[in-house]
Short mmCIF file of C-alpha atoms and ligand atoms in Angstrom, two decimals:
data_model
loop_
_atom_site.label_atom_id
_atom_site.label_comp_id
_atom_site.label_asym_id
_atom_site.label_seq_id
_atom_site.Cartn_x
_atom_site.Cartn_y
_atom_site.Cartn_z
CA UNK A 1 -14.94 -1.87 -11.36
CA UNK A 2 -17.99 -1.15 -9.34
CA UNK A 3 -17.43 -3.55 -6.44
CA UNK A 4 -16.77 -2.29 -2.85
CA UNK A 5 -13.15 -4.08 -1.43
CA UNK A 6 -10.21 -3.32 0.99
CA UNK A 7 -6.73 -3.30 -0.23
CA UNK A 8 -3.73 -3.21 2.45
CA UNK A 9 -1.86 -0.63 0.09
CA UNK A 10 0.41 2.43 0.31
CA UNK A 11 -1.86 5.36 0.93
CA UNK A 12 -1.27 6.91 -2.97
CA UNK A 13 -1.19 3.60 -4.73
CA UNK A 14 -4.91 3.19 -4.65
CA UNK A 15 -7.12 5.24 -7.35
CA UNK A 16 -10.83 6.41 -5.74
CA UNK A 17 -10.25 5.74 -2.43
CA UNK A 18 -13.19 6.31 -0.05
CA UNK A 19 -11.82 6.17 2.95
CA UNK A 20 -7.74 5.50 4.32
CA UNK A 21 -7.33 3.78 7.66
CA UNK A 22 -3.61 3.54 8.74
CA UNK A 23 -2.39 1.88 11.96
CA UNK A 24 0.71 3.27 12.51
CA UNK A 25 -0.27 6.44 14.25
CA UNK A 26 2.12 8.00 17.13
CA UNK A 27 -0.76 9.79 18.78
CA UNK A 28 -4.25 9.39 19.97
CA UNK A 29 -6.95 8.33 17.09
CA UNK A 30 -7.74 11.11 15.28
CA UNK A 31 -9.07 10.98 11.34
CA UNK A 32 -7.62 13.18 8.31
CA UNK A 33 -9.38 15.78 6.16
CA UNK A 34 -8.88 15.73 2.66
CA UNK A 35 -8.86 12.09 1.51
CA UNK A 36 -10.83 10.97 4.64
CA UNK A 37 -8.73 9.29 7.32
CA UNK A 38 -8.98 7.54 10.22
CA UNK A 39 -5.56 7.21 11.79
CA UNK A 40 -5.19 4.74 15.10
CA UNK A 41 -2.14 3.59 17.33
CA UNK A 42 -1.40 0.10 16.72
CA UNK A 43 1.76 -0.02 16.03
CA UNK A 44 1.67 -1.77 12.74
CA UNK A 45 2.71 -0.68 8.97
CA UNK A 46 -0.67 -1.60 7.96
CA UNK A 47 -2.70 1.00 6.00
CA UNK A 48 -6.48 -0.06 4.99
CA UNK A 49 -7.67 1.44 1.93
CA UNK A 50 -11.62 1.05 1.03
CA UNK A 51 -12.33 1.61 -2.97
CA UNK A 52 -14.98 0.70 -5.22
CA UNK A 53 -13.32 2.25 -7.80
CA UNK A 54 -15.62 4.40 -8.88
CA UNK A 55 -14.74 8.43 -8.51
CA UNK A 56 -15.04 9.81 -4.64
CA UNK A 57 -16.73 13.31 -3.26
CA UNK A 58 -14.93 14.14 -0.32
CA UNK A 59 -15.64 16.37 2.46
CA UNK A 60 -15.87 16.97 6.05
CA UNK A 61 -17.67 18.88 8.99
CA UNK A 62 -18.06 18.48 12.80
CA UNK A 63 -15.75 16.04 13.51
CA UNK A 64 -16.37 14.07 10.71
CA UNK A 65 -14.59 13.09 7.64
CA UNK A 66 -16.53 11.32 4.66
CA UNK A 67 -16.38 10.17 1.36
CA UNK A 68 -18.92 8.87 -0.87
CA UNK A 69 -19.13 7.45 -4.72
CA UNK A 70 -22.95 7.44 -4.96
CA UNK A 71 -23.51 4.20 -3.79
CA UNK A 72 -21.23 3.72 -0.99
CA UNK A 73 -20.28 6.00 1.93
CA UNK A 74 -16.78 6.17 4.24
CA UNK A 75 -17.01 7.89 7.21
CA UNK A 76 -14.82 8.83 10.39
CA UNK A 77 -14.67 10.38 13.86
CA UNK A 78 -12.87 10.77 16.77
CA UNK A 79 -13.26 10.86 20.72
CA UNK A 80 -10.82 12.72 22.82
CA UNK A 81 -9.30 10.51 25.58
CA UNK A 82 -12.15 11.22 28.17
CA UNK A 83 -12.36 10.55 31.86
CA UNK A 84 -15.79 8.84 30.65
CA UNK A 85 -16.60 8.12 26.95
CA UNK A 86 -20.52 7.25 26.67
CA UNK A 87 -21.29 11.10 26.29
CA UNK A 88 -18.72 12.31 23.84
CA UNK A 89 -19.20 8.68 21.79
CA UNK A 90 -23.00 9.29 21.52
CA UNK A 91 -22.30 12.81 20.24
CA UNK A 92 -19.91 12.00 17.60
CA UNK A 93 -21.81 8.67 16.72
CA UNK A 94 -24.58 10.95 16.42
CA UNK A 95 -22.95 13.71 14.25
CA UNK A 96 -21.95 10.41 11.71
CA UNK A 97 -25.33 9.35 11.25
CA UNK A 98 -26.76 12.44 10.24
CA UNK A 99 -23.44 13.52 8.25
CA UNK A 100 -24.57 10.08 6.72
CA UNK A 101 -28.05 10.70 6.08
CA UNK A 102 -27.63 14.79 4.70
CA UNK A 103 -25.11 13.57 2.06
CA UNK A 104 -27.94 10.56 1.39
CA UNK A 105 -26.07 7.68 2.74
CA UNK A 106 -28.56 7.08 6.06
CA UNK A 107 -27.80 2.69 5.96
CA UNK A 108 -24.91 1.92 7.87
CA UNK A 109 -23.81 -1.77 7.53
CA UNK A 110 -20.33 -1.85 9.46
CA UNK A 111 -18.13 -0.02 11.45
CA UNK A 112 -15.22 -0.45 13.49
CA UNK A 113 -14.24 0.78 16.84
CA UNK A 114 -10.41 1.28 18.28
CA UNK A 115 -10.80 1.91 21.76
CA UNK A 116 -7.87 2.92 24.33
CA UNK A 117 -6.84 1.74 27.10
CA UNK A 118 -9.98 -0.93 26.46
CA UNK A 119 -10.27 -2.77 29.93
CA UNK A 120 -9.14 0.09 32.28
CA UNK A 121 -11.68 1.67 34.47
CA UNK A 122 -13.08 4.88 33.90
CA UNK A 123 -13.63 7.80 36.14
CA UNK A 124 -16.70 6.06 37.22
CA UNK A 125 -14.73 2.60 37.88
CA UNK A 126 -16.61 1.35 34.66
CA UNK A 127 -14.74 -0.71 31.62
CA UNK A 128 -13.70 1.73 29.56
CA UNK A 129 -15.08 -0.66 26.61
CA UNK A 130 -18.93 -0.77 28.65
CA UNK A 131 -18.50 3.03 28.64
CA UNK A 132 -18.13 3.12 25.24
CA UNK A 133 -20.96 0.72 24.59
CA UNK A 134 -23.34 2.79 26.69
CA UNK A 135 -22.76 5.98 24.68
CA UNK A 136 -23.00 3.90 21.27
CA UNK A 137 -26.40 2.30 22.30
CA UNK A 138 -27.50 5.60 23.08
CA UNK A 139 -26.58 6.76 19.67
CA UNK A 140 -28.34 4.05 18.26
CA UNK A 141 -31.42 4.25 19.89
CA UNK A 142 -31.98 7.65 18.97
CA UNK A 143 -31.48 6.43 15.42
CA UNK A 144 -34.25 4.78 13.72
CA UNK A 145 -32.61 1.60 12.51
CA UNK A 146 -34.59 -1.42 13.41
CA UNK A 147 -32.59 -4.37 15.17
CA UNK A 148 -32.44 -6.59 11.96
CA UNK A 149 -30.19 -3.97 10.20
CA UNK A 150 -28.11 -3.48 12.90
CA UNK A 151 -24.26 -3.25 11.13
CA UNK A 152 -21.43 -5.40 11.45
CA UNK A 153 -19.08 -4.24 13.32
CA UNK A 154 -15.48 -4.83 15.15
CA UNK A 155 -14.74 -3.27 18.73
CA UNK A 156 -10.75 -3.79 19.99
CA UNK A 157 -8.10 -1.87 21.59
CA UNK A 158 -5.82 1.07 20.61
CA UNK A 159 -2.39 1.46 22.15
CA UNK A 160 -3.00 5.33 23.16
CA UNK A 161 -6.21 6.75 25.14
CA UNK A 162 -8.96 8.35 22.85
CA UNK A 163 -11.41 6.37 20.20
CA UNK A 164 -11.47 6.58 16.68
CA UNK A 165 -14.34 5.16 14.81
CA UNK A 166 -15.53 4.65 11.12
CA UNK A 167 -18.31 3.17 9.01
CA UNK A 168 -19.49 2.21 6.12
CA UNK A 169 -23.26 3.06 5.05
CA UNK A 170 -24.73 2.72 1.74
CA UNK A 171 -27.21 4.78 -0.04
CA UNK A 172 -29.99 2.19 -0.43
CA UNK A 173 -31.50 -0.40 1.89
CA UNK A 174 -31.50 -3.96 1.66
CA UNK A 175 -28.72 -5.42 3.80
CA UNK A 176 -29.14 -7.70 6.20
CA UNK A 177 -28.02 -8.24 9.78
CA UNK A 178 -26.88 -11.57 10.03
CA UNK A 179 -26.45 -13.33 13.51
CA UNK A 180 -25.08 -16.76 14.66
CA UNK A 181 -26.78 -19.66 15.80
CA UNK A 182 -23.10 -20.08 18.18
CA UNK A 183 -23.58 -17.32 19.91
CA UNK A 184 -26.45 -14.79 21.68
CA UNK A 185 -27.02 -11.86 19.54
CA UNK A 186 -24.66 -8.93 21.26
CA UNK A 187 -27.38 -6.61 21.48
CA UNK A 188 -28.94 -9.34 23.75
CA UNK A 189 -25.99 -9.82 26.15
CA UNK A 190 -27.38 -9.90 29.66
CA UNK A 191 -26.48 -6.90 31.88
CA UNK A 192 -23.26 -8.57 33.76
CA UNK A 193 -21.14 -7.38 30.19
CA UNK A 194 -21.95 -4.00 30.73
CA UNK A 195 -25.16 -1.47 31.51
CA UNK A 196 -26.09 -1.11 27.81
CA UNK A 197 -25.50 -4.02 25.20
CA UNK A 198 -23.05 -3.91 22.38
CA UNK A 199 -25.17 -2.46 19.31
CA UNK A 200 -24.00 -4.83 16.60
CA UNK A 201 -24.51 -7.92 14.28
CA UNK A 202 -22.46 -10.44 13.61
CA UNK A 203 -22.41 -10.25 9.95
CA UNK A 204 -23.51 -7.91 7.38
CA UNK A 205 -25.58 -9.18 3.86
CA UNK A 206 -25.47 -6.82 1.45
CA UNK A 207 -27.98 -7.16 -1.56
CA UNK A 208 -25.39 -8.76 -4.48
CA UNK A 209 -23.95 -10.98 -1.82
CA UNK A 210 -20.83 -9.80 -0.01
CA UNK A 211 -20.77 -10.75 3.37
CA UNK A 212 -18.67 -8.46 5.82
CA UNK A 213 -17.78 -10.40 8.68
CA UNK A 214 -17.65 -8.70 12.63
CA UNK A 215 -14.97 -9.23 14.93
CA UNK A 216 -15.54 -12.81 16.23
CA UNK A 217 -13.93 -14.59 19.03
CA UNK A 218 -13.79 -17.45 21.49
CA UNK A 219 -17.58 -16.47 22.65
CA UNK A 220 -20.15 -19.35 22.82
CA UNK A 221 -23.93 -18.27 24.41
CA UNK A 222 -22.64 -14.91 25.34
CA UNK A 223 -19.92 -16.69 27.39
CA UNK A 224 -15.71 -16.71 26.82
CA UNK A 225 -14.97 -20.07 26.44
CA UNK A 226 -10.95 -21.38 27.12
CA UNK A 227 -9.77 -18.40 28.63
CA UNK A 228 -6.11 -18.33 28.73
CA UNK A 229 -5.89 -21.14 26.12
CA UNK A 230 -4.92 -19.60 22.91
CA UNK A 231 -4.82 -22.51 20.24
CA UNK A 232 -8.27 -23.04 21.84
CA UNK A 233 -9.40 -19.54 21.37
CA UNK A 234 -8.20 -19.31 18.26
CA UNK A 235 -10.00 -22.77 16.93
CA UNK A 236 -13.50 -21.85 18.25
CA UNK A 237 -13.20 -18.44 16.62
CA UNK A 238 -12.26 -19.99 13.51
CA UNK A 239 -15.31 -21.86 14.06
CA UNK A 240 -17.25 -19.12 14.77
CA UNK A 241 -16.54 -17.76 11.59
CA UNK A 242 -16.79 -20.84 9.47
CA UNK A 243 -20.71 -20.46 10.42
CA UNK A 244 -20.98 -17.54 9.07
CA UNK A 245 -18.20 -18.25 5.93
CA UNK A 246 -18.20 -21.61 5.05
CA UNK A 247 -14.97 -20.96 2.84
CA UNK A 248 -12.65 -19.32 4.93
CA UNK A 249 -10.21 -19.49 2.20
CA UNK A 250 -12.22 -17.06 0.24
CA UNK A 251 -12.25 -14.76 2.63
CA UNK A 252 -10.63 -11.13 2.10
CA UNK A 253 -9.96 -7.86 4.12
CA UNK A 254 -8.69 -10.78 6.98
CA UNK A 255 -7.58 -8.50 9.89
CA UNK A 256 -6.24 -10.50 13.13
CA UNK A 257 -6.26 -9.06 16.38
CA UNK A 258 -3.75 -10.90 19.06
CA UNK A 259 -3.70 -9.48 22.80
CA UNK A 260 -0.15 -10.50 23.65
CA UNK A 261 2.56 -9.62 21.09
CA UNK A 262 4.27 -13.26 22.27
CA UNK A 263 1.19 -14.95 20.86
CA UNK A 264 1.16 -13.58 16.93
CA UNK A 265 3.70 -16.39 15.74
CA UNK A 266 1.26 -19.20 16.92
CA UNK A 267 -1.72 -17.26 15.90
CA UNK A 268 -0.34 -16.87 12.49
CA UNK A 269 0.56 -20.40 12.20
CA UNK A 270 -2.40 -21.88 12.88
CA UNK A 271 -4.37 -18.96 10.28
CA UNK A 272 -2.09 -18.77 7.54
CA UNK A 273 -3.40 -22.15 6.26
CA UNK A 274 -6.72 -21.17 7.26
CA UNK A 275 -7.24 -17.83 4.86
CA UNK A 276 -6.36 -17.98 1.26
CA UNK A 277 -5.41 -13.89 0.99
CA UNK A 278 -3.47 -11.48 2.51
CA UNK A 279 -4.22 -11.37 6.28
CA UNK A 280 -2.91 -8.16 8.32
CA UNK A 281 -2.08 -9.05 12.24
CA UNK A 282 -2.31 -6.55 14.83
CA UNK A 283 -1.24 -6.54 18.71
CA UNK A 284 -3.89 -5.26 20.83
CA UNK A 285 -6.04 -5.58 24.03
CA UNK A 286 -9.62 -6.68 23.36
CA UNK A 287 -13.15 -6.03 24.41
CA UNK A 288 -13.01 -8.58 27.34
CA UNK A 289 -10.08 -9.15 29.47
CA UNK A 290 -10.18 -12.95 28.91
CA UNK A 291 -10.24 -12.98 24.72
CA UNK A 292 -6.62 -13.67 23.37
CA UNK A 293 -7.63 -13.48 19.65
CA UNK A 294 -10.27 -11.71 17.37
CA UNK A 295 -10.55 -11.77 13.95
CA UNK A 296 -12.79 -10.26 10.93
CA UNK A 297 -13.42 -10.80 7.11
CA UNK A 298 -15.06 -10.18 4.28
CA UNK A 299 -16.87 -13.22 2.28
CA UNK A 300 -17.15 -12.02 -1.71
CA UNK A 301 -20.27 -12.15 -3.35
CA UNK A 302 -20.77 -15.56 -5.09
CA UNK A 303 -21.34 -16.22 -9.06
CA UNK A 304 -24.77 -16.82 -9.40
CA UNK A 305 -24.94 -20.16 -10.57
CA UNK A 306 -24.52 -20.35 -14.68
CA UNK A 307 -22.91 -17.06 -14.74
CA UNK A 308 -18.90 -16.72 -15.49
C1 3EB B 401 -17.97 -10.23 21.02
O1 3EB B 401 -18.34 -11.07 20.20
C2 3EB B 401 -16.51 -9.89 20.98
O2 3EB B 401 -18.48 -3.90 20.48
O3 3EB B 401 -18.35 -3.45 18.35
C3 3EB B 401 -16.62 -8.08 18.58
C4 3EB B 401 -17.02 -7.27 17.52
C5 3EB B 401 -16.71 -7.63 19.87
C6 3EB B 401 -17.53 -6.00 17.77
C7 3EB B 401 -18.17 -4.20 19.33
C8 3EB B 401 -17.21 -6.35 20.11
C9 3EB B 401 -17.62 -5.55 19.08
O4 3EB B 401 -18.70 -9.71 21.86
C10 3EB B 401 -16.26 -8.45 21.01
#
């Protein structure tokens, strides 16, 4: 089966896989050689497994760990925990895209970002997340991607210092950023979020149909709206999404980030009806200090009408 999906699995019980992601790690993010690996600190049993289930080259080189099936491309990287992150996230940003483009993978269309100790100050006094940002819009902006294939993309917490990161990039072009009408694009976010704009879209097209979902939250404009109010939160970011998925029930790959451990119960009550697969929820600071919730998805291509 040619079709690119994520499958909350035991590492060995999924054939082909291009790329593991487990959240149980005891140590700082740091990715696997062999079958490529990303492994992060969250404290959950949770292991991410990203197949098409076509046969996988594997390799890795600089930092980076990859595997590709000649359409589709897995690849992760690491960042030490640094006293600031921008330089040492552009490098290893940088040594993905062209580990991407030399094996002939060069169009990214999501990634996701675990960052420690998120919201603490760096050495400089700056948000550890707006450091990261800086060093990841420098990355980007000596890439050549235009703005309106910016990726998808999901920036939270780890539970240790250090970043691990990993994308997805495909061999051809023809996705499609994807923003919403809710909420200023982040790469437009006015300068009091940080000295350099998050580089991402809120949803990624690719050609076929699939629609991979970013990390959305209680954001309207580019403001946080009911901060402190998580049933609140959680409803506009529902909402949020519902623009971009009409049929939230048909949504897969559901990952649920809750800041307070004390708050997953209600959160899950009020998704569970919400999502009509498996959802994973994780405990874990977020990219501003006043989001309680974040959540992500993946919207299957739809039967063209007359087929199946
Ligand atoms: C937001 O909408 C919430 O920096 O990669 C969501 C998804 C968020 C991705 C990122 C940040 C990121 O701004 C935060």
């Amino acid at each position: 089966m040619d079709r690119l999906r994520s499958i909350f699995a035991e590492p060995g019980g999924v054939e082909h896989p291009l790329g593991i992601v487990g959240y149980g790690a005891a140590t700082a993010p740091s990715i696997g050689t062999g079958t490529p690996a990303l492994d992060i600190p969250l404290a959950s049993a949770v292991t991410e497994v990203w197949t098409t289930g076509r046969p996988v080259t594997t390799g890795s080189g600089g930092g980076i760990t990859f595997g590709h099936d000649g359409d589709y491309a897995f690849c992760a990287g690491a960042v030490p925990p640094s006293p600031r992150y921008a330089p040492g996230v552009r490098d290893a940003y940088l040594r993905a895209f062209g580990a991407l483009a030399d094996l002939g993978y060069p169009y990214v269309f999501r990634m996701w970002n675990f960052v420690g100790r998120i919201n603490a100050a760096n050495a400089d006094g700056l948000e550890t997340y707006r450091d990261f940002c800086r060093g990841r819009a420098e990355a980007f902006e000596s890439s050549p991607l235009p703005l309106d294939t910016l990726p998808a993309a999901t920036g939270v917490g780890a539970h240790l210092p250090g970043i691990g990161f990993c994308l997805l990039a495909r061999r051809e072009p023809g996705h499609v950023a994807v923003e919403n009408h809710r909420q200023v694009p982040a790469y437009r976010y006015p300068a009091r979020y940080g000295p350099r704009p998050p580089s991402f879209a809120r949803a990624s097209r690719l050609p076929g149909g699939p629609v991979l979902i970013s990390g959305t939250a209680s954001i309207l404009g580019h403001r946080t709206v009911h901060a402190g109010e998580l049933a609140s939160q959680c409803r506009t970011t529902l909402d949020n999404l519902a623009t971009l998925a009409p049929d939230l029930r048909s949504l897969q790959a559901v990952k649920v980030y809750v800041r307070h451990a004390t708050d997953v119960q209600a959160v899950r009550r009020w998704c569970a009806p919400v999502f009509g697969g498996e959802v994973a929820y994780f405990t874990t600071d977020l990219c501003r200090s006043d989001l309680l919730v974040e959540i992500e998805g993946m919207a299957p291509a739809t039967a063209p009408a007359g087929v199946g």
